């Protein structure tokens, strides 16, 4: 195998080119943050939109997502109301956060997605470690789904979300579990 052939094999994708739609019923945006430095609070955002644009090579892959910050759910209604309030997320001024990938790279089981996360009027680079869960045909309708898990972290202070240092940790760990549906063939 020539170097060129080997490089093409590493960057070839098992996914059909096109725009893959999010399966929102089997996808989630989860987070963990430290409370008082001693315990973790876990939560998720219930509403999100995303799409996966696949080209012929890994270098052509792009992901975009919009998360509805109002949909935060930590399992405690009072805490969720406080998270939405002006001293934390301030969902009246910042109703969504968006992510746009700028580069996907890797091979085998080691993948990275780099991009830009925007919360309100602040945009910062954020990278995720990505695991490809596989590609499967759904028996009920014959559609093909691809699954991914991505993990990363942000610092609240980088986005101006610095309420209650010491009470809440600065680091927010993010876990994305995403399923995308292959585009229909023309």
PDB file of C-alpha atoms in Angstrom:
ATOM      1  CA  UNK A   1       0.000   0.000   0.000  1.00  0.00           C
ATOM      2  CA  UNK A   2       1.451   3.382  -0.961  1.00  0.00           C
ATOM      3  CA  UNK A   3       1.582   6.266   1.510  1.00  0.00           C
ATOM      4  CA  UNK A   4      -1.145   8.011  -0.478  1.00  0.00           C
ATOM      5  CA  UNK A   5      -3.394   4.924  -0.404  1.00  0.00           C
ATOM      6  CA  UNK A   6      -2.767   4.448   3.324  1.00  0.00           C
ATOM      7  CA  UNK A   7      -3.622   8.099   4.014  1.00  0.00           C
ATOM      8  CA  UNK A   8      -6.834   7.789   1.979  1.00  0.00           C
ATOM      9  CA  UNK A   9      -7.800   4.648   3.920  1.00  0.00           C
ATOM     10  CA  UNK A  10      -7.306   6.481   7.241  1.00  0.00           C
ATOM     11  CA  UNK A  11      -9.451   9.417   6.185  1.00  0.00           C
ATOM     12  CA  UNK A  12     -12.198   7.457   4.387  1.00  0.00           C
ATOM     13  CA  UNK A  13     -15.502   7.473   6.233  1.00  0.00           C
ATOM     14  CA  UNK A  14     -18.049   4.713   6.809  1.00  0.00           C
ATOM     15  CA  UNK A  15     -20.762   7.406   6.553  1.00  0.00           C
ATOM     16  CA  UNK A  16     -22.540   8.375   3.354  1.00  0.00           C
ATOM     17  CA  UNK A  17     -21.860  11.936   2.205  1.00  0.00           C
ATOM     18  CA  UNK A  18     -24.654  14.434   2.841  1.00  0.00           C
ATOM     19  CA  UNK A  19     -26.412  16.113   5.738  1.00  0.00           C
ATOM     20  CA  UNK A  20     -27.291  13.722   8.529  1.00  0.00           C
ATOM     21  CA  UNK A  21     -30.240  14.787  10.715  1.00  0.00           C
ATOM     22  CA  UNK A  22     -30.189  14.531  14.493  1.00  0.00           C
ATOM     23  CA  UNK A  23     -32.333  11.852  16.103  1.00  0.00           C
ATOM     24  CA  UNK A  24     -33.454  14.007  19.062  1.00  0.00           C
ATOM     25  CA  UNK A  25     -35.117  11.099  20.870  1.00  0.00           C
ATOM     26  CA  UNK A  26     -31.801   9.277  21.182  1.00  0.00           C
ATOM     27  CA  UNK A  27     -29.464  12.215  21.728  1.00  0.00           C
ATOM     28  CA  UNK A  28     -28.551  14.286  24.764  1.00  0.00           C
ATOM     29  CA  UNK A  29     -26.346  17.089  26.045  1.00  0.00           C
ATOM     30  CA  UNK A  30     -25.271  16.308  29.608  1.00  0.00           C
ATOM     31  CA  UNK A  31     -23.068  18.224  32.024  1.00  0.00           C
ATOM     32  CA  UNK A  32     -21.427  17.909  35.421  1.00  0.00           C
ATOM     33  CA  UNK A  33     -20.293  20.733  37.696  1.00  0.00           C
ATOM     34  CA  UNK A  34     -18.851  20.680  41.203  1.00  0.00           C
ATOM     35  CA  UNK A  35     -20.943  22.121  44.041  1.00  0.00           C
ATOM     36  CA  UNK A  36     -19.005  23.429  47.068  1.00  0.00           C
ATOM     37  CA  UNK A  37     -15.990  21.627  45.651  1.00  0.00           C
ATOM     38  CA  UNK A  38     -17.125  18.361  47.234  1.00  0.00           C
ATOM     39  CA  UNK A  39     -19.967  16.956  45.162  1.00  0.00           C
ATOM     40  CA  UNK A  40     -21.046  16.823  41.544  1.00  0.00           C
ATOM     41  CA  UNK A  41     -24.336  18.141  40.222  1.00  0.00           C
ATOM     42  CA  UNK A  42     -25.427  16.547  36.975  1.00  0.00           C
ATOM     43  CA  UNK A  43     -27.823  17.957  34.472  1.00  0.00           C
ATOM     44  CA  UNK A  44     -28.854  17.976  30.868  1.00  0.00           C
ATOM     45  CA  UNK A  45     -30.438  20.172  28.274  1.00  0.00           C
ATOM     46  CA  UNK A  46     -33.677  18.700  26.986  1.00  0.00           C
ATOM     47  CA  UNK A  47     -33.929  20.537  23.649  1.00  0.00           C
ATOM     48  CA  UNK A  48     -31.272  20.674  20.977  1.00  0.00           C
ATOM     49  CA  UNK A  49     -30.899  20.795  17.238  1.00  0.00           C
ATOM     50  CA  UNK A  50     -27.868  19.506  15.381  1.00  0.00           C
ATOM     51  CA  UNK A  51     -26.733  18.295  12.021  1.00  0.00           C
ATOM     52  CA  UNK A  52     -23.753  16.405  10.751  1.00  0.00           C
ATOM     53  CA  UNK A  53     -22.433  17.326   7.300  1.00  0.00           C
ATOM     54  CA  UNK A  54     -20.346  14.528   5.832  1.00  0.00           C
ATOM     55  CA  UNK A  55     -18.074  14.880   2.831  1.00  0.00           C
ATOM     56  CA  UNK A  56     -15.827  12.355   1.148  1.00  0.00           C
ATOM     57  CA  UNK A  57     -13.070  12.658   3.776  1.00  0.00           C
ATOM     58  CA  UNK A  58     -12.802  13.274   7.518  1.00  0.00           C
ATOM     59  CA  UNK A  59     -11.429  16.725   6.744  1.00  0.00           C
ATOM     60  CA  UNK A  60     -14.799  17.564   5.140  1.00  0.00           C
ATOM     61  CA  UNK A  61     -16.931  16.686   8.199  1.00  0.00           C
ATOM     62  CA  UNK A  62     -18.717  19.519   9.998  1.00  0.00           C
ATOM     63  CA  UNK A  63     -21.069  19.488  12.974  1.00  0.00           C
ATOM     64  CA  UNK A  64     -23.352  22.304  14.063  1.00  0.00           C
ATOM     65  CA  UNK A  65     -25.624  22.374  17.092  1.00  0.00           C
ATOM     66  CA  UNK A  66     -27.927  24.754  18.939  1.00  0.00           C
ATOM     67  CA  UNK A  67     -28.930  24.027  22.532  1.00  0.00           C
ATOM     68  CA  UNK A  68     -31.964  25.656  24.152  1.00  0.00           C
ATOM     69  CA  UNK A  69     -30.612  26.839  27.522  1.00  0.00           C
ATOM     70  CA  UNK A  70     -34.148  27.248  28.906  1.00  0.00           C
ATOM     71  CA  UNK A  71     -34.436  23.444  28.714  1.00  0.00           C
ATOM     72  CA  UNK A  72     -31.881  22.855  31.500  1.00  0.00           C
ATOM     73  CA  UNK A  73     -32.878  19.985  33.771  1.00  0.00           C
ATOM     74  CA  UNK A  74     -30.893  19.090  36.895  1.00  0.00           C
ATOM     75  CA  UNK A  75     -33.714  17.127  38.475  1.00  0.00           C
ATOM     76  CA  UNK A  76     -34.633  19.978  40.841  1.00  0.00           C
ATOM     77  CA  UNK A  77     -37.130  22.625  39.645  1.00  0.00           C
ATOM     78  CA  UNK A  78     -35.951  25.305  42.103  1.00  0.00           C
ATOM     79  CA  UNK A  79     -32.312  24.812  41.130  1.00  0.00           C
ATOM     80  CA  UNK A  80     -33.248  24.846  37.424  1.00  0.00           C
ATOM     81  CA  UNK A  81     -35.066  28.162  37.888  1.00  0.00           C
ATOM     82  CA  UNK A  82     -31.946  29.585  39.558  1.00  0.00           C
ATOM     83  CA  UNK A  83     -29.697  28.288  36.744  1.00  0.00           C
ATOM     84  CA  UNK A  84     -31.943  30.088  34.210  1.00  0.00           C
ATOM     85  CA  UNK A  85     -31.871  33.350  36.244  1.00  0.00           C
ATOM     86  CA  UNK A  86     -29.805  36.447  35.456  1.00  0.00           C
ATOM     87  CA  UNK A  87     -26.955  35.611  37.850  1.00  0.00           C
ATOM     88  CA  UNK A  88     -26.209  32.302  36.086  1.00  0.00           C
ATOM     89  CA  UNK A  89     -27.231  31.515  32.482  1.00  0.00           C
ATOM     90  CA  UNK A  90     -29.515  34.547  32.103  1.00  0.00           C
ATOM     91  CA  UNK A  91     -31.677  32.823  29.506  1.00  0.00           C
ATOM     92  CA  UNK A  92     -33.552  36.035  28.719  1.00  0.00           C
ATOM     93  CA  UNK A  93     -30.320  37.485  27.292  1.00  0.00           C
ATOM     94  CA  UNK A  94     -28.699  34.159  26.326  1.00  0.00           C
ATOM     95  CA  UNK A  95     -31.464  31.743  25.289  1.00  0.00           C
ATOM     96  CA  UNK A  96     -29.188  29.399  23.347  1.00  0.00           C
ATOM     97  CA  UNK A  97     -25.652  28.177  23.003  1.00  0.00           C
ATOM     98  CA  UNK A  98     -24.264  27.131  19.643  1.00  0.00           C
ATOM     99  CA  UNK A  99     -21.382  24.983  18.520  1.00  0.00           C
ATOM    100  CA  UNK A 100     -19.750  24.900  15.092  1.00  0.00           C
ATOM    101  CA  UNK A 101     -16.967  22.431  14.445  1.00  0.00           C
ATOM    102  CA  UNK A 102     -13.951  23.708  12.550  1.00  0.00           C
ATOM    103  CA  UNK A 103     -11.981  20.478  12.287  1.00  0.00           C
ATOM    104  CA  UNK A 104     -12.390  16.752  12.870  1.00  0.00           C
ATOM    105  CA  UNK A 105      -9.254  14.646  12.990  1.00  0.00           C
ATOM    106  CA  UNK A 106      -7.994  11.262  14.085  1.00  0.00           C
ATOM    107  CA  UNK A 107      -8.163   7.617  13.181  1.00  0.00           C
ATOM    108  CA  UNK A 108      -9.100   4.290  14.717  1.00  0.00           C
ATOM    109  CA  UNK A 109     -10.618   4.958  18.143  1.00  0.00           C
ATOM    110  CA  UNK A 110      -8.870   8.308  18.710  1.00  0.00           C
ATOM    111  CA  UNK A 111     -10.847  11.246  17.270  1.00  0.00           C
ATOM    112  CA  UNK A 112     -10.991  14.939  18.104  1.00  0.00           C
ATOM    113  CA  UNK A 113     -13.544  17.559  17.117  1.00  0.00           C
ATOM    114  CA  UNK A 114     -12.396  21.153  17.409  1.00  0.00           C
ATOM    115  CA  UNK A 115     -14.775  24.065  17.124  1.00  0.00           C
ATOM    116  CA  UNK A 116     -16.257  27.207  18.554  1.00  0.00           C
ATOM    117  CA  UNK A 117     -18.833  27.368  21.333  1.00  0.00           C
ATOM    118  CA  UNK A 118     -20.901  30.530  21.669  1.00  0.00           C
ATOM    119  CA  UNK A 119     -22.887  31.454  24.768  1.00  0.00           C
ATOM    120  CA  UNK A 120     -24.442  34.896  24.524  1.00  0.00           C
ATOM    121  CA  UNK A 121     -21.929  37.174  22.856  1.00  0.00           C
ATOM    122  CA  UNK A 122     -18.855  35.161  23.888  1.00  0.00           C
ATOM    123  CA  UNK A 123     -17.260  32.619  21.553  1.00  0.00           C
ATOM    124  CA  UNK A 124     -14.400  30.373  22.630  1.00  0.00           C
ATOM    125  CA  UNK A 125     -12.620  27.369  21.105  1.00  0.00           C
ATOM    126  CA  UNK A 126     -13.716  24.031  22.545  1.00  0.00           C
ATOM    127  CA  UNK A 127     -12.417  20.555  21.679  1.00  0.00           C
ATOM    128  CA  UNK A 128     -14.155  17.240  22.237  1.00  0.00           C
ATOM    129  CA  UNK A 129     -12.755  13.734  22.330  1.00  0.00           C
ATOM    130  CA  UNK A 130     -15.062  11.724  20.062  1.00  0.00           C
ATOM    131  CA  UNK A 131     -15.922   8.040  20.073  1.00  0.00           C
ATOM    132  CA  UNK A 132     -17.704   6.613  17.026  1.00  0.00           C
ATOM    133  CA  UNK A 133     -20.280   4.163  18.347  1.00  0.00           C
ATOM    134  CA  UNK A 134     -21.033   2.608  14.988  1.00  0.00           C
ATOM    135  CA  UNK A 135     -23.511   2.553  12.155  1.00  0.00           C
ATOM    136  CA  UNK A 136     -26.636   0.413  12.192  1.00  0.00           C
ATOM    137  CA  UNK A 137     -29.767  -0.115  10.124  1.00  0.00           C
ATOM    138  CA  UNK A 138     -32.988   0.250  12.132  1.00  0.00           C
ATOM    139  CA  UNK A 139     -35.181  -2.814  11.440  1.00  0.00           C
ATOM    140  CA  UNK A 140     -38.505  -0.955  11.700  1.00  0.00           C
ATOM    141  CA  UNK A 141     -37.944   1.474   8.843  1.00  0.00           C
ATOM    142  CA  UNK A 142     -34.598   0.602   7.238  1.00  0.00           C
ATOM    143  CA  UNK A 143     -33.041   3.967   8.139  1.00  0.00           C
ATOM    144  CA  UNK A 144     -29.369   3.983   9.063  1.00  0.00           C
ATOM    145  CA  UNK A 145     -28.216   5.644  12.277  1.00  0.00           C
ATOM    146  CA  UNK A 146     -24.707   6.610  13.348  1.00  0.00           C
ATOM    147  CA  UNK A 147     -23.874   7.042  17.025  1.00  0.00           C
ATOM    148  CA  UNK A 148     -21.239   9.212  18.668  1.00  0.00           C
ATOM    149  CA  UNK A 149     -20.138  10.096  22.168  1.00  0.00           C
ATOM    150  CA  UNK A 150     -18.139  13.284  22.682  1.00  0.00           C
ATOM    151  CA  UNK A 151     -16.596  14.551  25.900  1.00  0.00           C
ATOM    152  CA  UNK A 152     -14.965  17.847  26.740  1.00  0.00           C
ATOM    153  CA  UNK A 153     -14.998  20.671  29.225  1.00  0.00           C
ATOM    154  CA  UNK A 154     -15.360  24.406  29.418  1.00  0.00           C
ATOM    155  CA  UNK A 155     -14.603  26.998  32.068  1.00  0.00           C
ATOM    156  CA  UNK A 156     -17.612  29.074  33.126  1.00  0.00           C
ATOM    157  CA  UNK A 157     -15.426  32.147  33.613  1.00  0.00           C
ATOM    158  CA  UNK A 158     -14.338  32.038  29.950  1.00  0.00           C
ATOM    159  CA  UNK A 159     -17.969  32.762  29.016  1.00  0.00           C
ATOM    160  CA  UNK A 160     -18.674  35.388  31.673  1.00  0.00           C
ATOM    161  CA  UNK A 161     -20.652  32.895  33.755  1.00  0.00           C
ATOM    162  CA  UNK A 162     -18.637  33.448  36.905  1.00  0.00           C
ATOM    163  CA  UNK A 163     -21.407  33.643  39.517  1.00  0.00           C
ATOM    164  CA  UNK A 164     -20.581  32.158  42.939  1.00  0.00           C
ATOM    165  CA  UNK A 165     -16.953  31.076  42.671  1.00  0.00           C
ATOM    166  CA  UNK A 166     -16.334  28.595  45.464  1.00  0.00           C
ATOM    167  CA  UNK A 167     -20.000  27.657  45.534  1.00  0.00           C
ATOM    168  CA  UNK A 168     -19.899  26.344  41.968  1.00  0.00           C
ATOM    169  CA  UNK A 169     -16.835  24.999  40.217  1.00  0.00           C
ATOM    170  CA  UNK A 170     -15.446  26.820  37.204  1.00  0.00           C
ATOM    171  CA  UNK A 171     -15.017  23.646  35.151  1.00  0.00           C
ATOM    172  CA  UNK A 172     -18.111  22.206  33.480  1.00  0.00           C
ATOM    173  CA  UNK A 173     -17.651  18.728  32.037  1.00  0.00           C
ATOM    174  CA  UNK A 174     -19.757  18.015  28.963  1.00  0.00           C
ATOM    175  CA  UNK A 175     -20.875  14.687  27.543  1.00  0.00           C
ATOM    176  CA  UNK A 176     -22.723  14.481  24.252  1.00  0.00           C
ATOM    177  CA  UNK A 177     -24.525  11.317  23.201  1.00  0.00           C
ATOM    178  CA  UNK A 178     -25.680  11.814  19.640  1.00  0.00           C
ATOM    179  CA  UNK A 179     -27.428   9.754  16.995  1.00  0.00           C
ATOM    180  CA  UNK A 180     -27.702  10.996  13.441  1.00  0.00           C
ATOM    181  CA  UNK A 181     -29.873   9.610  10.637  1.00  0.00           C
ATOM    182  CA  UNK A 182     -28.378   9.034   7.204  1.00  0.00           C
ATOM    183  CA  UNK A 183     -29.796  11.231   4.439  1.00  0.00           C
ATOM    184  CA  UNK A 184     -32.190   9.506   2.077  1.00  0.00           C
ATOM    185  CA  UNK A 185     -30.662   8.510  -1.222  1.00  0.00           C
ATOM    186  CA  UNK A 186     -31.850  10.565  -4.173  1.00  0.00           C
TER     187      UNK A 186
END
